[in-house]
GROMACS .gro file of C-alpha atoms in nm:
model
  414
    1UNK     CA    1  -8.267  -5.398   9.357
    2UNK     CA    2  -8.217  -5.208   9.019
    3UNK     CA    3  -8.429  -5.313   8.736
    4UNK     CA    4  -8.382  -5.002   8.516
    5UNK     CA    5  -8.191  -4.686   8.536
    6UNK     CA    6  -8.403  -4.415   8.518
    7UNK     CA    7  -8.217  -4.058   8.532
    8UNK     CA    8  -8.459  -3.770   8.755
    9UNK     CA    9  -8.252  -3.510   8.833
   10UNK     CA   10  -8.162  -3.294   8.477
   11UNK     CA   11  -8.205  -2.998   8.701
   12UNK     CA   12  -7.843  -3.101   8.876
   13UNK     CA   13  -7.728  -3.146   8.539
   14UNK     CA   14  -7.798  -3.286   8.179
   15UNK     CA   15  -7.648  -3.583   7.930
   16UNK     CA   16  -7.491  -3.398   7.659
   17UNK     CA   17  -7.630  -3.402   7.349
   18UNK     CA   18  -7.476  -3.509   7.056
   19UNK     CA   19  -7.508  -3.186   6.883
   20UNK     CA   20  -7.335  -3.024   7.122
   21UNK     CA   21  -7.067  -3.301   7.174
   22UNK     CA   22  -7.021  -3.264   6.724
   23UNK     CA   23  -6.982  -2.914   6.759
   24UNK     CA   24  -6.710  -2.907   7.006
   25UNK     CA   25  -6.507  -3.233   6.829
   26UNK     CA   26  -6.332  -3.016   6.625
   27UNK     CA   27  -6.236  -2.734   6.876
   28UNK     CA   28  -6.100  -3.012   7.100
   29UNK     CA   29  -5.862  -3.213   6.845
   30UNK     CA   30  -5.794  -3.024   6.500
   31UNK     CA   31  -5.844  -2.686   6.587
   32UNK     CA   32  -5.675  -2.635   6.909
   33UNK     CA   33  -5.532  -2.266   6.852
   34UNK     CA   34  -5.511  -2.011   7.129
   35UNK     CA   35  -5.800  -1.758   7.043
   36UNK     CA   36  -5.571  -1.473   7.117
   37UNK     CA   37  -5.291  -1.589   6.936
   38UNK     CA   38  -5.240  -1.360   6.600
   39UNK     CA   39  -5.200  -1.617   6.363
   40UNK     CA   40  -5.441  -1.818   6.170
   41UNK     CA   41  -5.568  -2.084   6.402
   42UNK     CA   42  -5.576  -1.819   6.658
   43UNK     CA   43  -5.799  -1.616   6.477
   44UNK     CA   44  -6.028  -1.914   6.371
   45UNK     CA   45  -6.103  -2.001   6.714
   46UNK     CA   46  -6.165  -1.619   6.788
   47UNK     CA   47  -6.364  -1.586   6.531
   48UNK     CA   48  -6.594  -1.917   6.607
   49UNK     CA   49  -6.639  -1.802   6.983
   50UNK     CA   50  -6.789  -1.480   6.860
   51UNK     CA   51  -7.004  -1.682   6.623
   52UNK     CA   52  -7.118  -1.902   6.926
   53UNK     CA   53  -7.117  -1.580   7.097
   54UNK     CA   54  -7.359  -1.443   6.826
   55UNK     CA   55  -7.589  -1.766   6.893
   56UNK     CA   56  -7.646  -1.730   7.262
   57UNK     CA   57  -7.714  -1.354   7.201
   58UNK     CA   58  -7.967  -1.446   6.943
   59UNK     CA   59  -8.146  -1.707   7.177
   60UNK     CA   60  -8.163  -1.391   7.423
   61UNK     CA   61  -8.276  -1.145   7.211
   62UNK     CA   62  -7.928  -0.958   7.310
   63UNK     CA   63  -7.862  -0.656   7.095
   64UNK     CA   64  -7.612  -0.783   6.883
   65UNK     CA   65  -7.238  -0.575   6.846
   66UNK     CA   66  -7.305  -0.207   6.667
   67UNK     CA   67  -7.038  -0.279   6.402
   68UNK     CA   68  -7.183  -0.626   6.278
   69UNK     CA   69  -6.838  -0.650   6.085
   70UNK     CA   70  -6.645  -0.657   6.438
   71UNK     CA   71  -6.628  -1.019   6.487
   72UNK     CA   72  -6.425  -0.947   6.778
   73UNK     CA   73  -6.681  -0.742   6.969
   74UNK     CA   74  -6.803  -0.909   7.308
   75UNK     CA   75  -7.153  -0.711   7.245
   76UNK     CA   76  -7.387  -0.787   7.532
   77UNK     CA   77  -7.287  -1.178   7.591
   78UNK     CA   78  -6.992  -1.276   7.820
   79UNK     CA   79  -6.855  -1.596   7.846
   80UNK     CA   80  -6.780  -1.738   8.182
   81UNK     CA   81  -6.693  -2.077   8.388
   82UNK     CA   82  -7.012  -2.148   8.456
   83UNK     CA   83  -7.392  -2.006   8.652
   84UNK     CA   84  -7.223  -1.919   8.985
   85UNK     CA   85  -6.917  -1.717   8.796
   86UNK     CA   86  -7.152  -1.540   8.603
   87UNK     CA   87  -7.351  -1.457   8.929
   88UNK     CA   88  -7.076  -1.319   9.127
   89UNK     CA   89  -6.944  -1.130   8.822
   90UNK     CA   90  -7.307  -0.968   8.777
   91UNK     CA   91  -7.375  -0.886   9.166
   92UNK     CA   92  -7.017  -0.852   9.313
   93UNK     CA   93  -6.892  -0.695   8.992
   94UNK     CA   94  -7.196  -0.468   8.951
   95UNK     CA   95  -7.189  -0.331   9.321
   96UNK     CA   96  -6.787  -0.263   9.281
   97UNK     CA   97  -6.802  -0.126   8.985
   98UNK     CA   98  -6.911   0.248   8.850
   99UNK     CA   99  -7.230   0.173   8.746
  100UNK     CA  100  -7.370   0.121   9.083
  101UNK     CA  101  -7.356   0.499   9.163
  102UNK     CA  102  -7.243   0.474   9.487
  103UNK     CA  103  -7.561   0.324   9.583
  104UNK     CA  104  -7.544   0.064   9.898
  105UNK     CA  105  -7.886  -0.114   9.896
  106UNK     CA  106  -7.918  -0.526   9.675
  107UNK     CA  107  -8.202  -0.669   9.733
  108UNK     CA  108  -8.251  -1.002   9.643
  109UNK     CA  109  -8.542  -1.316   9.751
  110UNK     CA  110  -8.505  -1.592  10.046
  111UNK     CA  111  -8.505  -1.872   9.770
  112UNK     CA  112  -8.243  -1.776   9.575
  113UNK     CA  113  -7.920  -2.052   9.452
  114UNK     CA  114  -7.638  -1.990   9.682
  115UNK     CA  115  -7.372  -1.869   9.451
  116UNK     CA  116  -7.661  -1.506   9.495
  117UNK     CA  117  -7.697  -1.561   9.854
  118UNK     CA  118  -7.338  -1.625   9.966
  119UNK     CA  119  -7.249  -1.317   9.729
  120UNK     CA  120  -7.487  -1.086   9.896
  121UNK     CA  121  -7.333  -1.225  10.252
  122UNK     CA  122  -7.017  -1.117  10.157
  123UNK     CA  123  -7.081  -0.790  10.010
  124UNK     CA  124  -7.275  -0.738  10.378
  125UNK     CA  125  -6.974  -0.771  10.512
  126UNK     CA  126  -6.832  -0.515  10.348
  127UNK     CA  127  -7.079  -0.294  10.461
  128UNK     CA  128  -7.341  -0.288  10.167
  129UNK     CA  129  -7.741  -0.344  10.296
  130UNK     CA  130  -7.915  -0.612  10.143
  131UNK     CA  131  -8.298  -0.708  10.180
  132UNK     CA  132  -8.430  -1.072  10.141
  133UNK     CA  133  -8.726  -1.063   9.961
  134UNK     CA  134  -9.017  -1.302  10.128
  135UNK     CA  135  -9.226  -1.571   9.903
  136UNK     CA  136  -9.524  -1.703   9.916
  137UNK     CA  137  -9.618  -2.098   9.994
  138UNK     CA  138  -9.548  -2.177   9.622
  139UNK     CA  139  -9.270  -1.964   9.658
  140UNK     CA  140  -9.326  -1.625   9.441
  141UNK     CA  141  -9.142  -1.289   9.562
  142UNK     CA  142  -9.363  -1.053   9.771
  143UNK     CA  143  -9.404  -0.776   9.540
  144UNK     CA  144  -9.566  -0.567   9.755
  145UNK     CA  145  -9.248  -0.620   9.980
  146UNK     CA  146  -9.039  -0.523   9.677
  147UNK     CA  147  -9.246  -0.199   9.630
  148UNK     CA  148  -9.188  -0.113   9.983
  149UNK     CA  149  -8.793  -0.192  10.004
  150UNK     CA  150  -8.718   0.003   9.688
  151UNK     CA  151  -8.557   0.342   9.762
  152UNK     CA  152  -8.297   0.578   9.584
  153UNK     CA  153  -7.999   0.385   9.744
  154UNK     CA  154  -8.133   0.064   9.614
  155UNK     CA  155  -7.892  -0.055   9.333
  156UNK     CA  156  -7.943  -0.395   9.218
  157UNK     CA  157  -8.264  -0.584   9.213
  158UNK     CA  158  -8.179  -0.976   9.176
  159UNK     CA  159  -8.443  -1.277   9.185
  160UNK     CA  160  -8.371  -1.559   8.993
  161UNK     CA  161  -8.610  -1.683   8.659
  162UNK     CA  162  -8.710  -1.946   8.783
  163UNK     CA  163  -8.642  -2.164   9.123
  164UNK     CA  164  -8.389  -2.460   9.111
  165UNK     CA  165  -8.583  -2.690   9.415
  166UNK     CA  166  -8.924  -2.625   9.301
  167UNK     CA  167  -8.931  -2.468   8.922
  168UNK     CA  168  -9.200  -2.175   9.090
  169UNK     CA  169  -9.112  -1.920   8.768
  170UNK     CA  170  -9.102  -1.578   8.861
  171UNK     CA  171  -9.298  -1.253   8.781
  172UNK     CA  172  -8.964  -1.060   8.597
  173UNK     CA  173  -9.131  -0.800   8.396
  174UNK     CA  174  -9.276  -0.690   8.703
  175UNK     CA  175  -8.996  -0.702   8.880
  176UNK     CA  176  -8.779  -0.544   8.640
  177UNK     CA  177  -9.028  -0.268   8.576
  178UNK     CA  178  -9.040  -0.195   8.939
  179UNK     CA  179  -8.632  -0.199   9.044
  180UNK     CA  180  -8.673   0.056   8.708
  181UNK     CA  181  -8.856   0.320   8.865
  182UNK     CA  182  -8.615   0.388   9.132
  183UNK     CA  183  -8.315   0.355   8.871
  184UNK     CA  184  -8.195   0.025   8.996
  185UNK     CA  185  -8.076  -0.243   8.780
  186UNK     CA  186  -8.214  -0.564   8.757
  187UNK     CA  187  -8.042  -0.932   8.725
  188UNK     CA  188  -8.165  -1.240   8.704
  189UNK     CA  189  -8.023  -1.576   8.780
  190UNK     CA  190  -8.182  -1.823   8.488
  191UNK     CA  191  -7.918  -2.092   8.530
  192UNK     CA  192  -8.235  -2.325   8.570
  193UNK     CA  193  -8.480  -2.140   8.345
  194UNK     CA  194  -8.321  -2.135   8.006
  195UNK     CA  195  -8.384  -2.359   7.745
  196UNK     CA  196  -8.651  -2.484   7.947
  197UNK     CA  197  -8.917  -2.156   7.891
  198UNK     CA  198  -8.896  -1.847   7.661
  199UNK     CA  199  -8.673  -1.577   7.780
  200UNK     CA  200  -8.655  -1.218   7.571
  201UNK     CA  201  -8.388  -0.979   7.804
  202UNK     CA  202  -8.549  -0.681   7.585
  203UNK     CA  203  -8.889  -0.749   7.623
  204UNK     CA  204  -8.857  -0.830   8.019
  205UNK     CA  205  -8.681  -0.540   8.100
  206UNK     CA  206  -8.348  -0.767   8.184
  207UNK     CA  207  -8.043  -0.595   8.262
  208UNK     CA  208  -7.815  -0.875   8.353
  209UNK     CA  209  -7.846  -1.278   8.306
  210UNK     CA  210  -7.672  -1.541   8.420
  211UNK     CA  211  -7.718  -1.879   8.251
  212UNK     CA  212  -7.500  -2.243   8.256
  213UNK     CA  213  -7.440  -2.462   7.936
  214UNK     CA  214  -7.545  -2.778   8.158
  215UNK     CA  215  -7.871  -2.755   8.248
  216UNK     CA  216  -7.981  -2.746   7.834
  217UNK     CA  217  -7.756  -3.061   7.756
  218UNK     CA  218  -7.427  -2.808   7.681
  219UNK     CA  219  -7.082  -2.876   7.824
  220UNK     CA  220  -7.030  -2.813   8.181
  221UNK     CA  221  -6.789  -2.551   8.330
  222UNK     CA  222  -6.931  -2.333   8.061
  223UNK     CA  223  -7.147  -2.025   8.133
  224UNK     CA  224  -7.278  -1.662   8.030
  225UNK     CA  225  -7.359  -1.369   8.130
  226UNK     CA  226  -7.571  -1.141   7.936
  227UNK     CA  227  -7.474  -0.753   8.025
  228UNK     CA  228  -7.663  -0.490   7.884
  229UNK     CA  229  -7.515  -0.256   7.683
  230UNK     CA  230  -7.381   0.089   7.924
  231UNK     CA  231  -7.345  -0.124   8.224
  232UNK     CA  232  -6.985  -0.129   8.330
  233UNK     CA  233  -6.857  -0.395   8.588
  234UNK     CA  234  -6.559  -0.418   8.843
  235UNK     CA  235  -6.345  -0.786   8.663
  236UNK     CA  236  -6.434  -1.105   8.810
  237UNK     CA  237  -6.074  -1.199   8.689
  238UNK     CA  238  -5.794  -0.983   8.629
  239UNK     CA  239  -5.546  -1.117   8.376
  240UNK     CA  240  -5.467  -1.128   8.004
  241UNK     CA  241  -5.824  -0.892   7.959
  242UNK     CA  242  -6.025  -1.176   7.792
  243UNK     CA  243  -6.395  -1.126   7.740
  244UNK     CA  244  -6.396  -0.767   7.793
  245UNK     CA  245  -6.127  -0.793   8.077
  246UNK     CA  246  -6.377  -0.924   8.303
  247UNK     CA  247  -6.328  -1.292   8.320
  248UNK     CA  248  -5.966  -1.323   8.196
  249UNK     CA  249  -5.790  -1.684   8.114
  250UNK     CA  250  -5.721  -1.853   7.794
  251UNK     CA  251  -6.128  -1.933   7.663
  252UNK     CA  252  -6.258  -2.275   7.651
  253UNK     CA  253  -6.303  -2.238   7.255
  254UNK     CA  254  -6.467  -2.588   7.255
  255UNK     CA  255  -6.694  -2.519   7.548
  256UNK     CA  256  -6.817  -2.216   7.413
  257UNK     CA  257  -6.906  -2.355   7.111
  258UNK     CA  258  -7.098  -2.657   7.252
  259UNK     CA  259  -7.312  -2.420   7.494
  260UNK     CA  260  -7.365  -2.244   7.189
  261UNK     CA  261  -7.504  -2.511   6.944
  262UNK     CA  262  -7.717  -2.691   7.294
  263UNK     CA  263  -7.893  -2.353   7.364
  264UNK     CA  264  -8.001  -2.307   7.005
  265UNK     CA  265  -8.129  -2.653   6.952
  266UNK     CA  266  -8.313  -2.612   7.327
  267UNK     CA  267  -8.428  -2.263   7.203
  268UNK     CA  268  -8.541  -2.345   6.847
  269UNK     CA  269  -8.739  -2.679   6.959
  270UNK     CA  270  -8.813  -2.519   7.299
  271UNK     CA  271  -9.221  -2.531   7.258
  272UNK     CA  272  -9.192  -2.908   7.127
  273UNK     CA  273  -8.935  -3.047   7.400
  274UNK     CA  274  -9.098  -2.873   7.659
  275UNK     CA  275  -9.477  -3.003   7.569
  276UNK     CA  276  -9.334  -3.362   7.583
  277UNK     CA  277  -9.170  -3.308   7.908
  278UNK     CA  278  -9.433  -3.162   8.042
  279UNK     CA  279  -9.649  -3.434   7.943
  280UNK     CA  280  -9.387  -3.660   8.150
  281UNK     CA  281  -9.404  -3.511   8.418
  282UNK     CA  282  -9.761  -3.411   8.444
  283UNK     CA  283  -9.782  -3.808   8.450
  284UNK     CA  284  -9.516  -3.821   8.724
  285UNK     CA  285  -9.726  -3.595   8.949
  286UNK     CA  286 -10.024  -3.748   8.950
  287UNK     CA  287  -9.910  -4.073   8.994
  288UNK     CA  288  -9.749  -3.984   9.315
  289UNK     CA  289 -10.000  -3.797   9.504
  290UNK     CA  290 -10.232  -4.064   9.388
  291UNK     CA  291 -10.046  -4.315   9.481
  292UNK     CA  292  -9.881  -4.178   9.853
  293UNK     CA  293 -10.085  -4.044  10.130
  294UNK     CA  294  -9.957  -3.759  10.342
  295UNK     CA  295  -9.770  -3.634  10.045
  296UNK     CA  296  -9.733  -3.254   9.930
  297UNK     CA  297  -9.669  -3.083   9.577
  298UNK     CA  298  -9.447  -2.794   9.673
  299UNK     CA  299  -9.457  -2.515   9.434
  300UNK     CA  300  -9.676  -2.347   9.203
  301UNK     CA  301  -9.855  -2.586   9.028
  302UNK     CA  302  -9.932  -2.396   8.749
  303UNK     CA  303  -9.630  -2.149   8.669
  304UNK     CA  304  -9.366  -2.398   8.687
  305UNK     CA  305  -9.075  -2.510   8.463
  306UNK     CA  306  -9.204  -2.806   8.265
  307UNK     CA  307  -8.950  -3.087   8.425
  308UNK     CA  308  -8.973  -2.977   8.752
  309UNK     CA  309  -9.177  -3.220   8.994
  310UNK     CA  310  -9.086  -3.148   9.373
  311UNK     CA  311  -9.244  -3.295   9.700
  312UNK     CA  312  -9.205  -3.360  10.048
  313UNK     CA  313  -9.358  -3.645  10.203
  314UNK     CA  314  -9.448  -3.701  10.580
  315UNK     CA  315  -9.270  -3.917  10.814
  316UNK     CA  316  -8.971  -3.954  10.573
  317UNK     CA  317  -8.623  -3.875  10.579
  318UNK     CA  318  -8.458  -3.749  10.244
  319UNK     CA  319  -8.101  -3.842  10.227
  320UNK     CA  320  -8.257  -4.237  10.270
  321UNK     CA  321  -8.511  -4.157  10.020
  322UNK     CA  322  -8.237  -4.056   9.762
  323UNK     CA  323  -7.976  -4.381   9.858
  324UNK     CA  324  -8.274  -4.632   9.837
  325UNK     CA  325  -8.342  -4.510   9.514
  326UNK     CA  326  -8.042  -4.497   9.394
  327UNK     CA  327  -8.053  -4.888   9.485
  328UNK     CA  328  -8.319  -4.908   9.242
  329UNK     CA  329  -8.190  -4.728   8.972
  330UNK     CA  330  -8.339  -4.376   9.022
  331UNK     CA  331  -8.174  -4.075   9.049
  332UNK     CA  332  -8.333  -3.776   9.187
  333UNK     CA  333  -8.252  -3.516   9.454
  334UNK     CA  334  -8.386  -3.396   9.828
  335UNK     CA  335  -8.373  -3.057   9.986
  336UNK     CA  336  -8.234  -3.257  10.306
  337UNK     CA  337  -7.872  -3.172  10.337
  338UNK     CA  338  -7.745  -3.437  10.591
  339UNK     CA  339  -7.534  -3.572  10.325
  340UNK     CA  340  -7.327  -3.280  10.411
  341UNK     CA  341  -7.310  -3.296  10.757
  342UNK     CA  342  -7.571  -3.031  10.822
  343UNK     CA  343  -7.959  -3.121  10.948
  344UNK     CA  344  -8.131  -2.843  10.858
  345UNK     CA  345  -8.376  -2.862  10.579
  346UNK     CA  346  -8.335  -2.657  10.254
  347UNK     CA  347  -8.376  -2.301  10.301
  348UNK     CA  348  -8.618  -2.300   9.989
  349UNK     CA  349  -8.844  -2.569  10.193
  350UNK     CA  350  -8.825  -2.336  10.480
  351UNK     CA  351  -8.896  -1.989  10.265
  352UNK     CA  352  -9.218  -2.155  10.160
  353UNK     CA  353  -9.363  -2.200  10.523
  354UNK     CA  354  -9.279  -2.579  10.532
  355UNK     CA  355  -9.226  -2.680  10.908
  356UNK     CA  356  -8.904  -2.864  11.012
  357UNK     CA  357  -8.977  -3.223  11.030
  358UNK     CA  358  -9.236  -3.236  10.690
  359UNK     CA  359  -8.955  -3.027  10.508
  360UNK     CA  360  -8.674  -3.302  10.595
  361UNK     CA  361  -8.938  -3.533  10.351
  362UNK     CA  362  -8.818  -3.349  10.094
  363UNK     CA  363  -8.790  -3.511   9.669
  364UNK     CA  364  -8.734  -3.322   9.344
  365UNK     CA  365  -8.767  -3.526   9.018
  366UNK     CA  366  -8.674  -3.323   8.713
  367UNK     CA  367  -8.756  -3.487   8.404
  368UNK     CA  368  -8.543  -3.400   8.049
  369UNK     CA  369  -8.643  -3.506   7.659
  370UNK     CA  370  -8.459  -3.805   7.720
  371UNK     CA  371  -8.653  -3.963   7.935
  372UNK     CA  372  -8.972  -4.211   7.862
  373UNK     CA  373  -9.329  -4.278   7.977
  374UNK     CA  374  -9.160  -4.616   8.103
  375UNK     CA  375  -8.952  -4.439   8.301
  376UNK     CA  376  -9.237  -4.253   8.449
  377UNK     CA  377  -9.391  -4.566   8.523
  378UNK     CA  378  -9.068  -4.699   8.678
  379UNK     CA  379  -9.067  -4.413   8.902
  380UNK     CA  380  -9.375  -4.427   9.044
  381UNK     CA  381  -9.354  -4.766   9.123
  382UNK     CA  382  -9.019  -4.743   9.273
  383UNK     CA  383  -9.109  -4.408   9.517
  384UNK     CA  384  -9.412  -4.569   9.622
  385UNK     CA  385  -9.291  -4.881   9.714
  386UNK     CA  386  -8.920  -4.659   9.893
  387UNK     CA  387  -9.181  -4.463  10.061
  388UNK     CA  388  -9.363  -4.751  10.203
  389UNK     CA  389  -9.065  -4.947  10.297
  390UNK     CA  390  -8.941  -4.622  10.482
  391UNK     CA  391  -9.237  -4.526  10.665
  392UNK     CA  392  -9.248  -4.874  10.796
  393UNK     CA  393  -8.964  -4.836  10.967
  394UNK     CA  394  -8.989  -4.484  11.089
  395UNK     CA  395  -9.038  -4.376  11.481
  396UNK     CA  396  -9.283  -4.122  11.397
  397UNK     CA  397  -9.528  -4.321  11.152
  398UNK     CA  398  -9.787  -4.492  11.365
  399UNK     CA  399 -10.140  -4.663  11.215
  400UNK     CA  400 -10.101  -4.557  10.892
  401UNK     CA  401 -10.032  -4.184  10.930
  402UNK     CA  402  -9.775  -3.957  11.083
  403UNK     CA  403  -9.732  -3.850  11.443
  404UNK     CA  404  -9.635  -3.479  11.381
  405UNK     CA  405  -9.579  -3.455  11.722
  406UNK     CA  406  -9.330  -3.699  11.782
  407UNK     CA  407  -9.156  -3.599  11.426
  408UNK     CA  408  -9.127  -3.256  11.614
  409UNK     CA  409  -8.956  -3.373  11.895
  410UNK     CA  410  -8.731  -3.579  11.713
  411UNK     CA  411  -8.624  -3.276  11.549
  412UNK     CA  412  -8.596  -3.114  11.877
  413UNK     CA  413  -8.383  -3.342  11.971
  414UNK     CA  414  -8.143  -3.339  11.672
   0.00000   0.00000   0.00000
């Protein structure tokens, strides 16, 4: 039963912080004006989203607006619902639009969220080509692959920052400088990378970004995408021509502004919140291999975001790993989707060369500056002793180890 509650999964989303939650107060009660209303508290709340607008730009290294007097200017940062929007505006709304060229070719990775994938599935539909990109068993694009798919009709190049299941961060200089040489554009989902590692669009070569207020301890249903000066998209929204006309609706003044003051404190304290959640959950990771035979680290175990702490372990089942520990207090998340009716593994599990019935083992722990060494300690304890209590039960555990054979067939048979 529960003895503490000990929150693991901050990559699903994050506690807002309380200098996020005192910069929206104002924007939700006082200061409630339309932002494209003409009068006064119109024009307040206008002019604070382009100050929040200013921030996130900032934390980017976005070119700021030309006219620095234009308060109204949009400049290089567009404010959406949230990651997904912003990914479908970048991908859908870059292939529609003019600054595609007429080219036909995305190509994209096998690990990517599905708000890319199911956008690239669509757009195949309409008769564009796109290539999945293969990883590696820690789950880094092929960029010898990438090399090889490039051509002139290649358009888009997108592979997110870093990887939402198993925080493996990506090469994206590299990338960026190769989609460059065949006069592609480059995007890159970083819903789960920012705030969590140092991101400069100018320096890496980023053309297109797409990032959500949650994951840093911002508001949720708040998001961005970061569009490079010259690039010109098809709307994601058509209405009253909000934020450039491409995501049109009346703005979430109050969201905007919380993203905005979350990603700055993440950005300006990045170094320091990051080396003491690293420190967590270097603690984390060594505690469970040491403490679990027949367990695996998935990802790489070096380039990594800082919280992430993902594993699969043998002769286990993930959606009863996740409700026993939610029993006792722990909240973390599996790969395993039978929750939603579907019994194949996650597709990042299966990118990385993971066979069917170790994948199904699957547990990602993502640790945020909230939590403690005590929680840590908790955690341990708590998978081990879930883990044992598990295998004990399971068909295909026999004398202390796994029968991989009959975990096969049982898979089979499912």
């Amino acid at each position: 039963m529960e003895k503490r509650f000990v929150y693991a999964d901050n990559a699903a989303t994050t506690p807002l912080s309380e200098i996020a939650f005192n910069a929206m107060k104002p924007w939700l009660t006082e200061h409630y004006g339309n932002p494209s209303s003409l009068y006064r508290m119109g024009r307040e709340a206008k002019e604070a989203i382009n100050e929040a607008r200013k921030v996130v730009g900032k934390c980017l290294n976005a070119a700021m607006p030309v006219n620095e007097k234009n308060d109204y200017a949009p400049g290089e940062i567009l404010f959406t619902g949230g990651g997904s929007q912003a990914d479908n505006l970048a991908i859908r709304g870059f292939m529609h639009g003019p600054s595609s060229k007429g080219r036909k070719h995305i190509i994209t990775s096998k690990i990517e969220h599905h708000a890319v994938l199911y956008t690239c599935e669509a757009l195949e539909k309409e008769g564009y080509r796109v290539t999945y990109l293969n990883v590696d068993k820690e789950g880094r694009v092929d960029l010898e692959q990438l090399k090889n798919e490039l051509s002139e009709d290649t358009a888009l190049v997108s592979v997110m920052a870093a990887n939402n299941e198993i925080g493996t961060i990506q090469p994206l200089k590299q990338i960026s400088e190769l989609a460059h040489s065949v006069g592609a554009k480059f995007h890159t989902d970083a819903v789960q990378a920012v705030g969590h590692m140092h991101i400069d669009v100018q320096e890496m070569g980023i053309d297109m970004l797409s990032l959500a207020g949650h994951k840093f301890r911002g508001p949720r249903g708040t998001g961005v995408l970061y569009v490079k000066n010259g690039i010109q998209l098809e709307p994601l929204v058509y209405g009253g021509g909000q934020e450039r006309g491409l995501v049109s609706g009346t703005e979430n003044t109050a969201g905007f502004i919380g993203l905005a003051a979350a990603m700055q404190d993440a950005c300006e304290h990045l170094d320091e919140k990051m080396g003491y959640v690293k420190k967590l959950t270097d603690k984390l990771v060594k505690g469970i291999m040491e403490n679990i035979p027949y367990s695996h680290y998935t990802g790489d175990p070096v380039n990594r975001l800082p919280g992430t702490a993902s594993f699969v372990f043998e002769a286990i089942e993930g959606e009863g790993l996740i409700l026993r520990l939610d029993n006792a207090g722990v909240c973390g998340s599996t790969g395993s989707a039978c929750s939603t009716g579907s019994l194949d593994p996650s597709h990042v599990l299966m990118a990385i060369g993971l066979p069917h019935e170790i994948a199904h083992g699957s547990l990602r722990l993502t640790l945020g500056e909230q939590n403690t060494e005590e929680d840590v300690d908790y955690v341990i304890e708590t998978v081990t002793d879930v883990v044992k209590t598990l295998r004990s039960m399971s068909p295909v555990w026999e004398n202390g180890k796994p029968n991989l054979s009959a975990a096969a067939d049982l898979t089979a048979h499912h």
